[in-house]
PDB file of C-alpha atoms in Angstrom:
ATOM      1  CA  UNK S   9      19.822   9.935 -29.674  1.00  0.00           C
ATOM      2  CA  UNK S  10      22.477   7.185 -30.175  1.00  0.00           C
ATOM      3  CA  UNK S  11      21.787   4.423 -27.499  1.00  0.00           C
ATOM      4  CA  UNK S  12      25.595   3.723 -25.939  1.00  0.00           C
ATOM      5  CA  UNK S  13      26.607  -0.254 -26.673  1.00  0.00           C
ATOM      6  CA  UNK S  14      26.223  -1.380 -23.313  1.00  0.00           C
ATOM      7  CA  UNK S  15      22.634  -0.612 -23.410  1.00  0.00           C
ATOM      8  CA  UNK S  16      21.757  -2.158 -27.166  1.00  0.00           C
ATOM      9  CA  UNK S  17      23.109  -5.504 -25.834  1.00  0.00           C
ATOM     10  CA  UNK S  18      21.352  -5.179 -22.827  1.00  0.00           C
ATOM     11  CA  UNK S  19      18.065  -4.913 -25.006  1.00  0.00           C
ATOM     12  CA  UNK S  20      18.821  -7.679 -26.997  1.00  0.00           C
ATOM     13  CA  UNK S  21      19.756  -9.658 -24.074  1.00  0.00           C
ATOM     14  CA  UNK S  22      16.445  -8.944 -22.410  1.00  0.00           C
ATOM     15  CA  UNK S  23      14.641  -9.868 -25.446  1.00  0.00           C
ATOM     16  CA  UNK S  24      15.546 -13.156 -25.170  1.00  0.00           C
ATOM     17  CA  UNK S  25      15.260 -13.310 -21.620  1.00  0.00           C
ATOM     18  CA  UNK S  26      11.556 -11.760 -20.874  1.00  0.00           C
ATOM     19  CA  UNK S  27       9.967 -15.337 -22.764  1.00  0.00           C
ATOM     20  CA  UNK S  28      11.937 -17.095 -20.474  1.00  0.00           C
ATOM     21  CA  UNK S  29      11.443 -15.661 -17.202  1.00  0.00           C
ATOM     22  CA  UNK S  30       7.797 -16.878 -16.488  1.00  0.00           C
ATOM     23  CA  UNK S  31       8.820 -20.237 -16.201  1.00  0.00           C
ATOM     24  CA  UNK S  32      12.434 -20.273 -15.357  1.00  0.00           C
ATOM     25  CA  UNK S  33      12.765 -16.793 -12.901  1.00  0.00           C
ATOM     26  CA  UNK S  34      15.258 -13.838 -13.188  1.00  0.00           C
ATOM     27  CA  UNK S  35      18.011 -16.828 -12.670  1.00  0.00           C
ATOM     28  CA  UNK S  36      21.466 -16.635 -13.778  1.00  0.00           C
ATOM     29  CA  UNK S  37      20.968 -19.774 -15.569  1.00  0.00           C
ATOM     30  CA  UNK S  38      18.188 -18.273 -17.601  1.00  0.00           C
ATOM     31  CA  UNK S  39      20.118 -15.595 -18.131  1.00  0.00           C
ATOM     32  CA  UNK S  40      23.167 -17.581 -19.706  1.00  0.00           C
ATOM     33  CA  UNK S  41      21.080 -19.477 -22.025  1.00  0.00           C
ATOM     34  CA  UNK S  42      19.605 -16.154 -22.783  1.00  0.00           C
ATOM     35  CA  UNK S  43      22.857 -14.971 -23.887  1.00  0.00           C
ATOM     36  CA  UNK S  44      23.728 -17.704 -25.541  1.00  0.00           C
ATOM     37  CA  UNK S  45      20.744 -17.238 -27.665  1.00  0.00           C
ATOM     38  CA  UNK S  46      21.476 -14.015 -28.320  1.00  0.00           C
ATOM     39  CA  UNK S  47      24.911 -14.267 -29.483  1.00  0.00           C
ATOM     40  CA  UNK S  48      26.721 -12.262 -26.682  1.00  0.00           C
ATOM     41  CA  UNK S  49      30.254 -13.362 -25.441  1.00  0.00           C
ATOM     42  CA  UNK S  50      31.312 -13.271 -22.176  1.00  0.00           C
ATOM     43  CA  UNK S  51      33.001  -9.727 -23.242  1.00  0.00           C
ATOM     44  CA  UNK S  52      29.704  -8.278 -23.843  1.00  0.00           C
ATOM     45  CA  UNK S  53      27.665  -9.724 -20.878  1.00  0.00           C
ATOM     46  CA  UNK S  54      29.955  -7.949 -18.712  1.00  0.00           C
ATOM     47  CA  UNK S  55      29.626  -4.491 -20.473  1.00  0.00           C
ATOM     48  CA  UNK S  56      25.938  -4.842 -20.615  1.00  0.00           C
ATOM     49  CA  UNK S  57      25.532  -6.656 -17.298  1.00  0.00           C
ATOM     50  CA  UNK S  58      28.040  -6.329 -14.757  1.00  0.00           C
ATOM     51  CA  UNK S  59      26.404  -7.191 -12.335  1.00  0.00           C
ATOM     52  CA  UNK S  60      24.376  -9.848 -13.919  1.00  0.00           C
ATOM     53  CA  UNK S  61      20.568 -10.421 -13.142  1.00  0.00           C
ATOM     54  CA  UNK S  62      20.330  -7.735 -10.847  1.00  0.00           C
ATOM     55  CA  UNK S  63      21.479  -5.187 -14.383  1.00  0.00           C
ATOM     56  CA  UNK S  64      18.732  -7.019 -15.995  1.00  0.00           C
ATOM     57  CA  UNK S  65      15.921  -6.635 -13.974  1.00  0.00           C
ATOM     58  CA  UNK S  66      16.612  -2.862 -13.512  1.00  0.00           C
ATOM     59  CA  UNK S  67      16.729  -2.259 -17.228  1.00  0.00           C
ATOM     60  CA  UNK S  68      13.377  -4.027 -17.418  1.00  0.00           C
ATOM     61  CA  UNK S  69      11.538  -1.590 -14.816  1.00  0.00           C
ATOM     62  CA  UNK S  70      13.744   1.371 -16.548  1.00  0.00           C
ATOM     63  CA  UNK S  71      12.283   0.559 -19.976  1.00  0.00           C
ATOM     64  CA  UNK S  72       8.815   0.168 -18.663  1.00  0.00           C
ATOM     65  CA  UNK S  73       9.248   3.508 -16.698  1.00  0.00           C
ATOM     66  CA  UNK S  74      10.372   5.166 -20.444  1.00  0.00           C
ATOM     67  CA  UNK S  75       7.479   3.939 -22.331  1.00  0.00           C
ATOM     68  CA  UNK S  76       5.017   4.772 -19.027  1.00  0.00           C
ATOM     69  CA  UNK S  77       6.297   8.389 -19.543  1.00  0.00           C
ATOM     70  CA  UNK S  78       6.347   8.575 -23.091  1.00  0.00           C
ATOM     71  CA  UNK S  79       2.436   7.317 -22.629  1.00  0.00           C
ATOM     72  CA  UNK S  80       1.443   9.466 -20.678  1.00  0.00           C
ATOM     73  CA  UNK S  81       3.379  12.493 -22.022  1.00  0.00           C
ATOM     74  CA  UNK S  82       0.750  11.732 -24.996  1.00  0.00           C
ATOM     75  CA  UNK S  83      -2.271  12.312 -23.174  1.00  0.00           C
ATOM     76  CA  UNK S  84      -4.042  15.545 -21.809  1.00  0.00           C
ATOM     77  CA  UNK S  85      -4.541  15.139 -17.519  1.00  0.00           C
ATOM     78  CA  UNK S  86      -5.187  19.298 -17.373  1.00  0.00           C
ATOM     79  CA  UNK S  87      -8.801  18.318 -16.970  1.00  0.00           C
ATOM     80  CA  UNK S  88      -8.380  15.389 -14.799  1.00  0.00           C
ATOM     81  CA  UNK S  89      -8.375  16.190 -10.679  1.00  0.00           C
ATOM     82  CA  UNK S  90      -5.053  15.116  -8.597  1.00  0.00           C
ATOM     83  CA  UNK S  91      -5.951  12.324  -7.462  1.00  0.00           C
ATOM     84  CA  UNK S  92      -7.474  10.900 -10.639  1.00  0.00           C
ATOM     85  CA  UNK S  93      -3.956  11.655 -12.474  1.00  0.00           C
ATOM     86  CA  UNK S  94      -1.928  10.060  -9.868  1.00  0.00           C
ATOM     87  CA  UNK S  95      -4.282   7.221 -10.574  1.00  0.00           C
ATOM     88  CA  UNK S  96      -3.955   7.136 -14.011  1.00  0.00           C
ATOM     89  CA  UNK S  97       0.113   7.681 -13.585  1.00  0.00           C
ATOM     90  CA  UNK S  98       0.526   4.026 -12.019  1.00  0.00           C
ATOM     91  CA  UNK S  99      -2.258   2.481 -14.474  1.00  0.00           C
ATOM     92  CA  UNK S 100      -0.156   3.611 -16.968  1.00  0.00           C
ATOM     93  CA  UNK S 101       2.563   2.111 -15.552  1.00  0.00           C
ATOM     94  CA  UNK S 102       0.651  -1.056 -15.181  1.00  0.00           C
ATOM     95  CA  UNK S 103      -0.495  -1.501 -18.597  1.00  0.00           C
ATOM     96  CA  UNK S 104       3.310  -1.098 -19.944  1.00  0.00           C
ATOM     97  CA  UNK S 105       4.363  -3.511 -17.199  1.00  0.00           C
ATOM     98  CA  UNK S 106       1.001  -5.832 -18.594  1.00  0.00           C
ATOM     99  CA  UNK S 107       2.722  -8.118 -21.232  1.00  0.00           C
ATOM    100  CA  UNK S 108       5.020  -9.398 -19.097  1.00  0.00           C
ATOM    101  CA  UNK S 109       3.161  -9.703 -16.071  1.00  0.00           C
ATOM    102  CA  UNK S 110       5.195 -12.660 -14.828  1.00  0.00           C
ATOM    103  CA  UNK S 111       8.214 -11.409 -15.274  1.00  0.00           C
ATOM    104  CA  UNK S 112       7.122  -8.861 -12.506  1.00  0.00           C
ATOM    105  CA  UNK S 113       5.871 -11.598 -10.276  1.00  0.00           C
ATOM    106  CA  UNK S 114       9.182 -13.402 -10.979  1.00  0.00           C
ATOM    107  CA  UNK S 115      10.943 -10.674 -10.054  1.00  0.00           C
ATOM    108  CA  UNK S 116       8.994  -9.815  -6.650  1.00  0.00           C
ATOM    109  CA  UNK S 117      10.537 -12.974  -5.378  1.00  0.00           C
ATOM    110  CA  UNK S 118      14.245 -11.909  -7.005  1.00  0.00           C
ATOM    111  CA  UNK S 119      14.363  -8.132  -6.891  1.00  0.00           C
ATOM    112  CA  UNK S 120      10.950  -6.600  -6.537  1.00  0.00           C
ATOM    113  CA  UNK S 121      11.076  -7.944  -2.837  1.00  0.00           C
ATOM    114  CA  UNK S 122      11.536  -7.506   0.317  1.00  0.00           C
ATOM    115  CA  UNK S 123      10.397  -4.055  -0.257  1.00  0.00           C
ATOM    116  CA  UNK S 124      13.036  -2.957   2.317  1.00  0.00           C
ATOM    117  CA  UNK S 125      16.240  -3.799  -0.103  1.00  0.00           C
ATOM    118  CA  UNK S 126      17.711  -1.090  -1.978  1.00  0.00           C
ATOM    119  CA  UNK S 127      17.164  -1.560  -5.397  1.00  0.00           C
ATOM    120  CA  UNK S 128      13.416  -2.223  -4.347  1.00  0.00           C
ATOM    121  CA  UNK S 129      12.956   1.030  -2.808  1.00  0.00           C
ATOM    122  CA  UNK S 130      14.902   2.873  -5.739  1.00  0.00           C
ATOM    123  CA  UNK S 131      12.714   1.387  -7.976  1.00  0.00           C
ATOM    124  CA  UNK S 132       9.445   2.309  -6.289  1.00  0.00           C
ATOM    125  CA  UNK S 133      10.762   5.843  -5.996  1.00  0.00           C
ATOM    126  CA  UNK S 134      11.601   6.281  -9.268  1.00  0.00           C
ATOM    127  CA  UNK S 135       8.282   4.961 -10.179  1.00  0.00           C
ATOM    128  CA  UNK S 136       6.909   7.185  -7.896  1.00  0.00           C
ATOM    129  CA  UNK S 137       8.578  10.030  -8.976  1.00  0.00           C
ATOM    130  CA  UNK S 138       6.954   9.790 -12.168  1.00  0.00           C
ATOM    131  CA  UNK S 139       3.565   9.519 -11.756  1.00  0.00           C
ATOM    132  CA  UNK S 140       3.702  12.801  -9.688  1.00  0.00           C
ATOM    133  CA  UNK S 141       5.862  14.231 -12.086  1.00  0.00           C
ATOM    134  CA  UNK S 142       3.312  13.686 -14.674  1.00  0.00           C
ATOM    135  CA  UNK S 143       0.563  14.473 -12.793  1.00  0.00           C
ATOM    136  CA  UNK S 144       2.000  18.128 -12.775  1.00  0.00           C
ATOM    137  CA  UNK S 145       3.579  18.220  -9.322  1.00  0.00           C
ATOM    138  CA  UNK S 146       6.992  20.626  -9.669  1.00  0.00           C
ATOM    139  CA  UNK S 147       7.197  21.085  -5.780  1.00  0.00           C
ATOM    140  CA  UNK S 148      10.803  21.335  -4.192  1.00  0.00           C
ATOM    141  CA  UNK S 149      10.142  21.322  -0.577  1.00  0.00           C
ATOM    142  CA  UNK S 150       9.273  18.748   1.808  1.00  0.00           C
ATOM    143  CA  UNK S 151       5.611  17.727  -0.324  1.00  0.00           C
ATOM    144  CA  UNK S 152       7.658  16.871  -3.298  1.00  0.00           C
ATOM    145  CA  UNK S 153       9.705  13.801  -0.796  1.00  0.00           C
ATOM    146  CA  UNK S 154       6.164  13.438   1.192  1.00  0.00           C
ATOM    147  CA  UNK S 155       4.290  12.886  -1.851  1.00  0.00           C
ATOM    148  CA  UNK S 156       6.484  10.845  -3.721  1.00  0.00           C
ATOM    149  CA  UNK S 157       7.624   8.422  -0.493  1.00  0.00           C
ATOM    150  CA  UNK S 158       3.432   8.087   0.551  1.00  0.00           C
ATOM    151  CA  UNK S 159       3.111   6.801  -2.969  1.00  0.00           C
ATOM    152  CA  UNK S 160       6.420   4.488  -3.227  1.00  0.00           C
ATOM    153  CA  UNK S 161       4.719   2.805   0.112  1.00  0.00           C
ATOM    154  CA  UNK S 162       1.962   1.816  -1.377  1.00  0.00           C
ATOM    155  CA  UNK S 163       2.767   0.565  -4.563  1.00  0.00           C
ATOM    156  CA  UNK S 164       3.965  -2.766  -3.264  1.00  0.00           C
ATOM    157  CA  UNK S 165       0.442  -3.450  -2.514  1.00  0.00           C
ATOM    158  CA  UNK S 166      -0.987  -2.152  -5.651  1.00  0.00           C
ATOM    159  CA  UNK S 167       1.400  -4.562  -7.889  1.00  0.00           C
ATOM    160  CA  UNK S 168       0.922  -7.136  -5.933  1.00  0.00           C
ATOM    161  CA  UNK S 169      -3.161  -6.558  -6.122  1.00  0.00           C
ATOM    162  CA  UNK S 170      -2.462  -5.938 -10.234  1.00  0.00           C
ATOM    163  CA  UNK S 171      -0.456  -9.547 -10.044  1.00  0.00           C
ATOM    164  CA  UNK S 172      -3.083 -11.707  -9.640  1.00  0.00           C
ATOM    165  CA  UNK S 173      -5.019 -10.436 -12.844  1.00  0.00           C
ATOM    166  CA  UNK S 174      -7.638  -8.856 -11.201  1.00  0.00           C
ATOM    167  CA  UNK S 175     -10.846  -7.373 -12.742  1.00  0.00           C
ATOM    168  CA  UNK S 176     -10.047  -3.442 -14.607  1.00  0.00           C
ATOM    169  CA  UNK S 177     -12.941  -2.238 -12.425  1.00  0.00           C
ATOM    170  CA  UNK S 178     -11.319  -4.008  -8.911  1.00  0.00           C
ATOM    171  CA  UNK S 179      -7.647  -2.722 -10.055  1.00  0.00           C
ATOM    172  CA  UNK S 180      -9.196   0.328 -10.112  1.00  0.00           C
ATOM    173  CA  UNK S 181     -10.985   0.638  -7.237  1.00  0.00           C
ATOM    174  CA  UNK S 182      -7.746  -1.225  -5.098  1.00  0.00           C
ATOM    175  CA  UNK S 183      -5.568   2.014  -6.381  1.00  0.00           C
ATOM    176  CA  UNK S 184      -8.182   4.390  -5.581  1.00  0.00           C
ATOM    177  CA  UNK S 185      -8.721   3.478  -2.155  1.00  0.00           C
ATOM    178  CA  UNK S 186      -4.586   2.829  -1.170  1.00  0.00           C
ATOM    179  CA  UNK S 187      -4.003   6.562  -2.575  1.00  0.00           C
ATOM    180  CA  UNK S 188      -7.494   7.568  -0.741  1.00  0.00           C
ATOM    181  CA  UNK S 189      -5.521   6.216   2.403  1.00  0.00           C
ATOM    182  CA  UNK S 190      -1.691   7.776   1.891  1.00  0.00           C
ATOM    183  CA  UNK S 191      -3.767  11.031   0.889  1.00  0.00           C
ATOM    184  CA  UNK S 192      -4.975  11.041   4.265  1.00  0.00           C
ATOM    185  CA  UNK S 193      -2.063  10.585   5.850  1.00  0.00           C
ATOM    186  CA  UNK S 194      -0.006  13.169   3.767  1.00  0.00           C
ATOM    187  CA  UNK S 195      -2.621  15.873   4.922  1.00  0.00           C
ATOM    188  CA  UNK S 196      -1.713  15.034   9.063  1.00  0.00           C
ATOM    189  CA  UNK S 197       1.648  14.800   8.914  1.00  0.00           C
ATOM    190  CA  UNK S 198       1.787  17.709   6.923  1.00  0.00           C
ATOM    191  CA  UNK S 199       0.166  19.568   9.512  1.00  0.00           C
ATOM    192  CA  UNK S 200       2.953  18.609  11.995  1.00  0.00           C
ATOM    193  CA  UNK S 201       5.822  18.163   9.455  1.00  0.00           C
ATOM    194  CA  UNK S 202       4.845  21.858   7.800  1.00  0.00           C
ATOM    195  CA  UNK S 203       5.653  24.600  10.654  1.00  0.00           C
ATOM    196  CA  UNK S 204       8.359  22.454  12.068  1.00  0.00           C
ATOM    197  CA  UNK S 205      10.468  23.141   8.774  1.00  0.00           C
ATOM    198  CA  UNK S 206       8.589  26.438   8.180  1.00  0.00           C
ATOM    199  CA  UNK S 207      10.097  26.887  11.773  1.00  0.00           C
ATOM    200  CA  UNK S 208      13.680  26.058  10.990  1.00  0.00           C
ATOM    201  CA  UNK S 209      13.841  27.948   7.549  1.00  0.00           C
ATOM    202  CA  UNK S 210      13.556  31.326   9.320  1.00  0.00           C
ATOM    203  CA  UNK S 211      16.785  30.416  11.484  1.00  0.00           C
TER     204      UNK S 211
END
């Protein structure tokens, strides 16, 4: 599949960006010099760019998002229980995001937080989205928003756990006990969420 132009400058521009962004920040000035470096004119900034940083930083969670699909597309969860594939959707996800572990902390304070702005909670959806989605979940009614938002809320916690280089073992007993917890709550509310819109689909 032919990548469009916009998005093969946005790669190269990233490229010379990521090394950067541990010790400068997702910072427009970073991001000029980045550009610089990578031969882009003004021209081609805007095309693959518009709106800057904020471009950037999405394309960096979109390409780790790819290659956590493609990853886990290559492995067999059949055999694995549900909440031991949801686990192993955001470690995944994790261990694409692991080479450039600052750049995620750099970006908590630009784009990654507060966890209440837009793009923040797009992101964590999306990320959401696919961890269920390879975990097997094909639901269309209200589990597939329930599942995917009780997730979203806790992954703020979980990359901010993951941020500080913790042990494999405590990573993976921090995720197992936050999805222990949203699990939990998923199964009340869906006892009072359930025959309300069981209620209203008969009318």
């Amino acid at each position: 599949m032919t990548q469009p132009p916009s998005e093969i400058l946005r790669r190269r521009w990233l490229a010379e960006l990521l090394p950067e962004v541990a010790f400068e920040g997702w910072t427009e000035a970073a991001a000029k010099l980045a550009a610089g470096r990578a031969g882009l004119t003004q021209g081609e900034q805007a095309l693959a760019a518009p709106q800057g940083v904020v471009n950037l930083i999405d394309a960096f969670f979109d390409d780790a998002e790819a290659a956590a699909r493609e990853a886990l597309a290559a492995e067999d969860l059949s055999a694995m229980r549900v909440p031991d594939k949801v686990k192993r959707g955001v470690l995944a996800w994790l261990a694409v995001l692991e080479p450039n572990r600052q750049a995620v902390r750099r970006a908590a304070s630009r784009g990654f937080l507060p966890w209440s702005a837009g793009p923040a909670l797009q992101r964590t959806w999306k990320v959401a989205d696919l961890v269920w989605t390879a975990a097997g979940d094909a639901s269309e009614d209200y589990n597939r928003y329930s599942k995917r938002g009780l997730l979203a809320a806790v992954l703020p916690a979980i990359v901010l756990y993951w941020a500080d280089n913790p042990a494999p073992e405590d990573l993976d007993g921090f995720i197992a006990r936050r999805l222990a917890n949203v699990s939990g709550i998923g199964r009340r509310a869906g006892q009072v969420v359930k025959p309300v819109l069981e209620r209203f689909g008969k009318r």
